[in-house]
Coordinates of C-alpha atoms and ligand atoms in Angstrom, one line a residue:
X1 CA -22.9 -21.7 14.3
X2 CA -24.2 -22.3 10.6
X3 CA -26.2 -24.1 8.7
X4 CA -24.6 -25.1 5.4
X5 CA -26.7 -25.8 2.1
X6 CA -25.2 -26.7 -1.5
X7 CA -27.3 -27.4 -4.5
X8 CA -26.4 -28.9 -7.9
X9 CA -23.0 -28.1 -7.5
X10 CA -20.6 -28.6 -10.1
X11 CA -16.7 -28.4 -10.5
X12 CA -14.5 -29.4 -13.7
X13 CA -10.8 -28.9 -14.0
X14 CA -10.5 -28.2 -17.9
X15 CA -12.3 -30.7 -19.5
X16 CA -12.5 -32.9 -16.1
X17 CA -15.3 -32.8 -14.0
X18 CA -14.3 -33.3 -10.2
X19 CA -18.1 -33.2 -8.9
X20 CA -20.7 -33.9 -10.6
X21 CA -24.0 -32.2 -9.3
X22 CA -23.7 -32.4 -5.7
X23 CA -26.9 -31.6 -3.2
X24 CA -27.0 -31.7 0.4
X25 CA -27.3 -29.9 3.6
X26 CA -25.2 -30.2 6.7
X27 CA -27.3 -28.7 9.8
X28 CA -26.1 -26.2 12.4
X29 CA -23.9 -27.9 14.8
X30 CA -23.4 -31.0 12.9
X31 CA -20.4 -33.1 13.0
X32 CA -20.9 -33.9 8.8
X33 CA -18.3 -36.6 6.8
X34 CA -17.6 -36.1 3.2
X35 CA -17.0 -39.8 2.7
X36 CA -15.7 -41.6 -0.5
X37 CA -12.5 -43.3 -2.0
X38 CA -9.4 -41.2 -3.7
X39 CA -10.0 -39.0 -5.9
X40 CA -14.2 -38.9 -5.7
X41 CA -13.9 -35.4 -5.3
X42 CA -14.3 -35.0 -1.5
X43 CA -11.4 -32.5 -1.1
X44 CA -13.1 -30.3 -4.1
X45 CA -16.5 -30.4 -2.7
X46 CA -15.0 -28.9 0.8
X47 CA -12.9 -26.7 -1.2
X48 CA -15.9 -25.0 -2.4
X49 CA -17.5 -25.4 0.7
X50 CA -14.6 -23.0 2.7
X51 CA -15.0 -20.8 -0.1
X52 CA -10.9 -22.2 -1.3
X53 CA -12.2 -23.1 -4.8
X54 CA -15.3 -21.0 -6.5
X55 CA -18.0 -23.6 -7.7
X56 CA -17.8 -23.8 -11.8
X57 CA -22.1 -23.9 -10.9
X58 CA -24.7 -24.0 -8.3
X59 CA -25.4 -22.5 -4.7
X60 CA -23.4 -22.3 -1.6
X61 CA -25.5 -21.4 1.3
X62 CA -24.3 -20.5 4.8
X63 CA -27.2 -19.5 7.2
X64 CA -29.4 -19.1 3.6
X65 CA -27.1 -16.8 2.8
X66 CA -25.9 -17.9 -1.0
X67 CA -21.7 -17.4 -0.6
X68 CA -20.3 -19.5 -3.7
X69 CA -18.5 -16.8 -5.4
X70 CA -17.4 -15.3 -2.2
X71 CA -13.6 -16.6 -1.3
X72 CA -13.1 -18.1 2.3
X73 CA -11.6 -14.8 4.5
X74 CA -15.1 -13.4 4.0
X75 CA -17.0 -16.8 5.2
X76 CA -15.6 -16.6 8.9
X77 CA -14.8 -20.3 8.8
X78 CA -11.5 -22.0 9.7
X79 CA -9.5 -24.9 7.5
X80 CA -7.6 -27.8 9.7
X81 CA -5.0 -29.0 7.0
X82 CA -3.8 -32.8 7.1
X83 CA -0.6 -31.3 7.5
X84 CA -0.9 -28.9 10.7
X85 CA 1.4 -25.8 9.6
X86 CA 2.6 -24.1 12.8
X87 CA 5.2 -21.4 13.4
X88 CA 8.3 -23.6 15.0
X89 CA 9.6 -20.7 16.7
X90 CA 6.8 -19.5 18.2
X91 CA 5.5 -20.8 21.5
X92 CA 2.4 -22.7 22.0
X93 CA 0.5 -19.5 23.0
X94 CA 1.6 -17.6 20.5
X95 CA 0.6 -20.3 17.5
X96 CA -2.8 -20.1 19.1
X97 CA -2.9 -16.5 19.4
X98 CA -1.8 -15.8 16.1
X99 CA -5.2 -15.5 14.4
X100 CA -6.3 -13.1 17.0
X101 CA -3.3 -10.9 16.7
X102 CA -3.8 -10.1 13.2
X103 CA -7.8 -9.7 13.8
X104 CA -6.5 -6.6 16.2
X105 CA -8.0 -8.4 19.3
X106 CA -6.7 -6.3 23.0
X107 CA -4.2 -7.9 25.0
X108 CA -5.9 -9.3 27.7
X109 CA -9.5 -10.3 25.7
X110 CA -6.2 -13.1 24.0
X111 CA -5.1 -13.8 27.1
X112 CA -7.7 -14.7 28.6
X113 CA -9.2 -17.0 24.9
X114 CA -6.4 -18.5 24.3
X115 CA -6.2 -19.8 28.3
X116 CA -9.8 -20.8 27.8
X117 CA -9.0 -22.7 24.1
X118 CA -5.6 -24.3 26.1
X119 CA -7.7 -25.8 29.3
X120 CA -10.5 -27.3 26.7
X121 CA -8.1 -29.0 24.6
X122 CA -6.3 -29.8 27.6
X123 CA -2.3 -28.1 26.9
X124 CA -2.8 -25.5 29.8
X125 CA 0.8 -26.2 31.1
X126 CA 2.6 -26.5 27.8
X127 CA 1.5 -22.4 26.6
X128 CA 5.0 -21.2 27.2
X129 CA 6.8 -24.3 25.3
X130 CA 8.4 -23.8 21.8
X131 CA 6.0 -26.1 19.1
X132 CA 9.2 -27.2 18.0
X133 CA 10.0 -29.9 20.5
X134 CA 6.3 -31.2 21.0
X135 CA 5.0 -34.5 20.2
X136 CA 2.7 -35.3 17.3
X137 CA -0.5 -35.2 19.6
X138 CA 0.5 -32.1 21.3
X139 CA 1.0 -30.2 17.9
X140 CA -2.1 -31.8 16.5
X141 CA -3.9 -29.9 19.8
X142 CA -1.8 -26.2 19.3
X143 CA -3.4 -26.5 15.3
X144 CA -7.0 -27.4 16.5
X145 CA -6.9 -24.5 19.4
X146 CA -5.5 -22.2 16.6
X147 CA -8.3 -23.1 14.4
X148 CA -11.3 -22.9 17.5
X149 CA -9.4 -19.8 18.9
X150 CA -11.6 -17.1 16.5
X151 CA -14.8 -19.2 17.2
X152 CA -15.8 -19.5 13.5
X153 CA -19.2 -20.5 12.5
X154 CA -18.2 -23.5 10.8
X155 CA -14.9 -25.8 11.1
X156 CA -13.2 -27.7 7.8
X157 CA -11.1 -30.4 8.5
X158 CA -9.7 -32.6 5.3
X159 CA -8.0 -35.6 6.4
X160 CA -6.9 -34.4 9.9
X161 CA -5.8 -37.5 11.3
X162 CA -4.4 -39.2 8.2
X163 CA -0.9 -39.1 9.0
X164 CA -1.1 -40.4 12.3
X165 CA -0.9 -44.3 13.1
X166 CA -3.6 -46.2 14.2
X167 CA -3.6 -46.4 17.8
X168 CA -3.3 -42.2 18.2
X169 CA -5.3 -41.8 15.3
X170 CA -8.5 -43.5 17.1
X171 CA -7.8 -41.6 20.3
X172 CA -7.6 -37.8 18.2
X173 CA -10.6 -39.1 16.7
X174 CA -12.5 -39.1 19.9
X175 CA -10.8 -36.4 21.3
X176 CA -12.1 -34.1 18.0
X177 CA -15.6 -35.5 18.5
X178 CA -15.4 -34.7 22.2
X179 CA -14.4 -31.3 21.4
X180 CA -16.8 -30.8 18.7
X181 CA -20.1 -32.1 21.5
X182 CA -18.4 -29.2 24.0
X183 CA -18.0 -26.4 21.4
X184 CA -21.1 -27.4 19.2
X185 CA -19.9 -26.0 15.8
X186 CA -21.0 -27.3 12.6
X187 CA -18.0 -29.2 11.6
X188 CA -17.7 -30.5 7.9
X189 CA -15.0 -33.5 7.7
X190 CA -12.9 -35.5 4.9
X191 CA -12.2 -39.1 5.3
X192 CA -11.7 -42.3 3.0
X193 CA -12.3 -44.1 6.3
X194 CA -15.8 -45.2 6.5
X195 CA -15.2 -46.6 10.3
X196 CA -13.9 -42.9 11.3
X197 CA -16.9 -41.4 9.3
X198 CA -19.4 -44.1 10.8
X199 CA -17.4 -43.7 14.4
X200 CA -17.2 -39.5 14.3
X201 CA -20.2 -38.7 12.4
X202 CA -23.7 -37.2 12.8
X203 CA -24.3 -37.7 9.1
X204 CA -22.5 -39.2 6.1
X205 CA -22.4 -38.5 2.4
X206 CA -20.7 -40.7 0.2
X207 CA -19.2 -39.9 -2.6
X208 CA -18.5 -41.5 -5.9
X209 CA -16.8 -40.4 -8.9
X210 CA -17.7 -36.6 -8.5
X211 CA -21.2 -38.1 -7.7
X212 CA -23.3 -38.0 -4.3
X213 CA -24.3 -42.3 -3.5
X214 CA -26.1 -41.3 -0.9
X215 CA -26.6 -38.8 2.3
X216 CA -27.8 -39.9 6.0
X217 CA -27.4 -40.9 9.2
X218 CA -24.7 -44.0 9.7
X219 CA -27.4 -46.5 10.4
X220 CA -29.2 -45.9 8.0
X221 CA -26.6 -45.8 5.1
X222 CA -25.4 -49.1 6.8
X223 CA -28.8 -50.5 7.3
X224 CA -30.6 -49.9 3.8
X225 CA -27.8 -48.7 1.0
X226 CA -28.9 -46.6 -1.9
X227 CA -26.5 -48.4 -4.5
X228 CA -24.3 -51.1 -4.6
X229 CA -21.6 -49.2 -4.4
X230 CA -22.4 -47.8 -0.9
X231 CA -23.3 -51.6 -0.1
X232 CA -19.7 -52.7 -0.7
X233 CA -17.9 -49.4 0.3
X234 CA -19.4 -49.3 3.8
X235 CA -19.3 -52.5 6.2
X236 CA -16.2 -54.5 6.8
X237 CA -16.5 -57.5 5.2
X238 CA -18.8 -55.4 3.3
X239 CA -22.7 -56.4 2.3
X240 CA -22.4 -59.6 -0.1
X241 CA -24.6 -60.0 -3.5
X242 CA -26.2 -62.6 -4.2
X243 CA -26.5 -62.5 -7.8
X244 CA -29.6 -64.1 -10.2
X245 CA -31.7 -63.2 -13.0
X246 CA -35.4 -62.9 -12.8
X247 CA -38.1 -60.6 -12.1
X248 CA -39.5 -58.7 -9.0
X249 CA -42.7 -56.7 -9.1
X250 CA -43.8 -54.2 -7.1
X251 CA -45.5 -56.3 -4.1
X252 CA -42.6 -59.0 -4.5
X253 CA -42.3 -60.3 -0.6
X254 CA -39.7 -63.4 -1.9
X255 CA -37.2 -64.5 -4.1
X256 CA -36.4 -67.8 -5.6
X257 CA -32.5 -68.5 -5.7
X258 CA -32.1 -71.7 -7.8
X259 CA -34.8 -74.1 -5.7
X260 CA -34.6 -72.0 -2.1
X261 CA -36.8 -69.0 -1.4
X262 CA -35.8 -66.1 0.3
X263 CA -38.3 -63.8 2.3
X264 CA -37.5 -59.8 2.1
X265 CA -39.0 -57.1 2.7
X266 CA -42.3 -56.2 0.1
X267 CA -41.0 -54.4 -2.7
X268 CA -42.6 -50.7 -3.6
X269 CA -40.9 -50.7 -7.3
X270 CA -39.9 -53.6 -10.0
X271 CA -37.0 -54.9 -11.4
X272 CA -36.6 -57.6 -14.4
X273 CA -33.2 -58.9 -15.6
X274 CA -29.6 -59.2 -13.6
X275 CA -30.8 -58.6 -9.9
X276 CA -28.3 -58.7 -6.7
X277 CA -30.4 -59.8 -3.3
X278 CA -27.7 -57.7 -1.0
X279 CA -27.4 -59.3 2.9
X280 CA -24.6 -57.9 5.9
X281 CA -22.6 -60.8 6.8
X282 CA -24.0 -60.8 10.3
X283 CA -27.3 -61.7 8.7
X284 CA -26.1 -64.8 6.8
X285 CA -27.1 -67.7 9.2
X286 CA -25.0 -71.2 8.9
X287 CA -28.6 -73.3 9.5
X288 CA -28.6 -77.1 8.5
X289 CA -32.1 -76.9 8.4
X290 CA -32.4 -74.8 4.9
X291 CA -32.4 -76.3 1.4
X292 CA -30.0 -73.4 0.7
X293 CA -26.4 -74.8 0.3
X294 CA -23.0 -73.5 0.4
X295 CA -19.7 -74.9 1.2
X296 CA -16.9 -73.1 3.3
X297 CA -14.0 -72.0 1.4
X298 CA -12.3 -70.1 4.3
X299 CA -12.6 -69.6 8.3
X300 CA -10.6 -66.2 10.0
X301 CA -11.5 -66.9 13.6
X302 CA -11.6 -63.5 15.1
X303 CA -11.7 -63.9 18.6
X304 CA -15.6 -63.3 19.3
X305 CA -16.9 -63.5 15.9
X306 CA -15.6 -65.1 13.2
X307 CA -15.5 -64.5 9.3
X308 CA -16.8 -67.4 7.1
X309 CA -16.7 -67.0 3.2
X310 CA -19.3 -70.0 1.7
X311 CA -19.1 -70.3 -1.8
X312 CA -23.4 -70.7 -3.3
X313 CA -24.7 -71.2 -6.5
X314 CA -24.8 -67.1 -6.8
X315 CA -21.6 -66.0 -5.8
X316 CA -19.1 -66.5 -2.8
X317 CA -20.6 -64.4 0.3
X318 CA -19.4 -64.2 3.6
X319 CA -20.8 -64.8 7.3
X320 CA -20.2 -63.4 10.7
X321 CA -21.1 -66.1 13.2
X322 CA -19.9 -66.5 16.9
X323 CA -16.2 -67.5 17.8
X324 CA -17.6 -71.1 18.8
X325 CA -19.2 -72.0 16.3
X326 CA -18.3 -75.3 14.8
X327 CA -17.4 -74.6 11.5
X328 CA -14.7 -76.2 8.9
X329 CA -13.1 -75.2 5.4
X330 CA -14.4 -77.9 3.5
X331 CA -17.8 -79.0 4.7
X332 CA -21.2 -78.2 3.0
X333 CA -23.5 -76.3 5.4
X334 CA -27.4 -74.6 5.0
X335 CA -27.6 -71.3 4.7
X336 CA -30.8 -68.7 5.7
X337 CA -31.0 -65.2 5.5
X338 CA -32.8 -62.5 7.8
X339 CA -35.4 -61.3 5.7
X340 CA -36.0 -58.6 7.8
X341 CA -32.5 -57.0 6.4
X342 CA -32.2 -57.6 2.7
X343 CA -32.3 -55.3 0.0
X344 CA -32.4 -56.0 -3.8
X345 CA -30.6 -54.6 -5.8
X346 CA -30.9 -53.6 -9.7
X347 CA -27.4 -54.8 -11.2
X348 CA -27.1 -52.5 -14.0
X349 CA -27.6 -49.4 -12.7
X350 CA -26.8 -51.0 -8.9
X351 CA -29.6 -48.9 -7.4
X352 CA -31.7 -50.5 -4.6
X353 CA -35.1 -51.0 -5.1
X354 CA -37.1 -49.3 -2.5
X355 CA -38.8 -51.9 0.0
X356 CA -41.1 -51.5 2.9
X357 CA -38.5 -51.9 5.4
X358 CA -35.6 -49.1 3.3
X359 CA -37.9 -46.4 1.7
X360 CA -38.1 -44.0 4.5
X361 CA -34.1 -43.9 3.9
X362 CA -34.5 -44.0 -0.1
X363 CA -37.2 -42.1 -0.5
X364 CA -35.1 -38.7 -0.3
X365 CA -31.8 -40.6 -1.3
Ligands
ATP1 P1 -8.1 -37.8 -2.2 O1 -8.6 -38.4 -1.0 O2 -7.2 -38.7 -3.0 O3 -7.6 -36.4 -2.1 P2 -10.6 -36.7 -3.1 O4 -11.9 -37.5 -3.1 O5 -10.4 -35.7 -2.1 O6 -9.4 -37.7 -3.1 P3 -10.2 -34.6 -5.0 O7 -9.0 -34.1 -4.4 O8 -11.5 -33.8 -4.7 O9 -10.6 -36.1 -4.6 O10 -10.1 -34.8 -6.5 C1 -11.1 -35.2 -7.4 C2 -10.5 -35.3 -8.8 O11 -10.3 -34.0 -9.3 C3 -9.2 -36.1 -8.9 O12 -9.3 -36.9 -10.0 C4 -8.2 -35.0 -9.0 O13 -7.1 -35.4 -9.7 C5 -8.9 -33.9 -9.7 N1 -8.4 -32.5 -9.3 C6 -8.4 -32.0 -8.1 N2 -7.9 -30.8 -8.0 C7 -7.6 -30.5 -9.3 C8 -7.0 -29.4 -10.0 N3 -6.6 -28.3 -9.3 N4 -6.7 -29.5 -11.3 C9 -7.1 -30.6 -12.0 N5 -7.6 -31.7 -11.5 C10 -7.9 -31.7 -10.2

């Protein structure tokens, strides 16, 4: 079990810096996703996590313990690689007992672990059975019980699932997170997924360009963003931006879009110049009775829902509404937002302003 901690930490590659100044803390027992698109620096930042990479500067902690410029063998953690390297000739039993061979662990004390490890992850009557001829799933298990096998204090896992198609992939993904609520160890994950990191995890960071966006729980990183970028990397469609010039005080409980006005929630900081009023598509509302117009440039009909995009005055956006609704590509419909949702946005530097409603979220972001 471990608590991890990093602070200000910084990696550059020559004259490239990979992460920026990254600060967060993953709790004991967590199931923690490194979230962000290629190449934000997720793999680095786990890197020095595991103790693989040494930081260029700032703190590891493990347990308060600061471990940056100690390498991984002296961390007692274990690494789940995308690509699961097994021995081929070896059986099942001895791919999992492996790590406790060369730890110098008696006979029967293996035995007996690697039986238990087999009947959690559910390969109990494949132990004798070369790892050759398994299937994908099977030699996905065999890596994971070699990597739970020591009991490590903390489990790094960087892309696990990538290679695996989407149907398996979603049922590994519950069968990891199943694992992890049995065995309880802080896990630290890697993903460019954001419905596998909003799925699997206790807590999110997301990454951008070497830089942490922003660090919570799912709901509230999907609920009340930090930045714009976080708005449009998380959600699928993803939050639509409304965009105007104007200015917003502190105290500002509405906004004027051409001749409509738009409730939100009361601003605690200002903003003049190119503003973005960010709403989810399940809180755009088609509703004749607002002076707010758009007209529908596309309908995907999804089966329940379906995806509307309306092109306004301020940018096309796009609406979840229910399968029957009566809606056609052509026609000019009112629009109102839930106030109770929206966040405004700064455009140039694409922070959110805090609000009543988002700065219990923001106010450590
Ligand atoms: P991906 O999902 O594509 O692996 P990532 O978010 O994990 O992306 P990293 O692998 O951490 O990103 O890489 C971050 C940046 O650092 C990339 O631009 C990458 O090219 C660069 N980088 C990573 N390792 C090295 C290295 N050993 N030497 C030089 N540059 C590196």
């Amino acid at each position: 079990m471990a608590q991890i901690r990093i602070e200000k930490v910084r990696k550059d590659f020559g004259g490239f810096t990979a992460v920026r100044s990254s600060s967060f803390t993953v709790e004991d027992g967590e199931f923690f996703m490194l979230l962000g698109p290629s190449g934000c620096g997720k793999t680095t930042t786990l890197r020095m996590m595991a103790g693989l990479d040494l930081p260029t500067s700032g703190q590891i902690y493990i347990d308060g313990e600061e471990v940056g410029q100690k390498r991984a063998r002296q961390r007692d953690i274990a690494f789940v690689f995308q690509m699961f390297a097994l021995y081929p000739h070896m059986s099942v039993e001895g791919n999992i007992a492996y790590p406790l061979r060369s730890q110098g662990m008696p006979r029967r004390e293996i035995r007996e672990t690697v039986a238990e490890v087999a009947r959690i992850l559910g390969i109990a009557d494949i132990l004798t059975k070369p790892v050759g001829g398994l299937s994908g799933g099977d030699r996905q298990r065999v890596a994971l019980g070699r990597a739970i096998v020591r009991k490590p204090k903390a489990f790094f896992m960087d892309e696990p699932l990538g290679a695996l198609d989407a149907e398996f992939r979603e049922h590994m993904a519950e069968e990891l997170r199943a694992l992890h609520d049995r065995m309880g160890a802080t896990t630290v994950y890697v993903t460019h997924d954001q419905l596998e990191a909003m799925q699997m995890g206790d807590k999110i960071v997301v990454m951008n360009h070497g830089e942490v966006e922003q660090f919570g729980v799912p709901q509230d990183i999907y609920d009340w963003p930090a930045t714009m970028f976080v708005a449009g990397f998380i959600g699928s469609p993803p939050m639509n931006f409304l965009s105007y010039e104007g200015t917003a005080p502190p105290g500002t409980t509405e906004v004027a879009l051409g001749h409509s006005r738009f409730g939100i929630p009361e601003l605690r900081e200002g903003c003049s110049g190119e503003l973005a009023l960010g709403v989810r598509p399940e809180h755009v509302r088609l509703d004749d009775a607002s002076d707010y117009r758009a007209r529908v440039v596309a309908v995907e009909y999804l089966g329940t829902t379906q995806i509307v995009t309306l092109r306004t005055g301020h940018g096309d956006i796009k609406a979840r509404v229910l399968g029957d609704t009566l809606v056609r590509e052509g026609e000019t419909t009112g629009l109102s937002l839930d106030a109770r949702t929206l966040t405004l946005f700064d455009r140039k530097s694409g922070r959110a302003l805090r609000s009543a409603a988002s700065e219990r979220v923001l106010a450590h972001g």
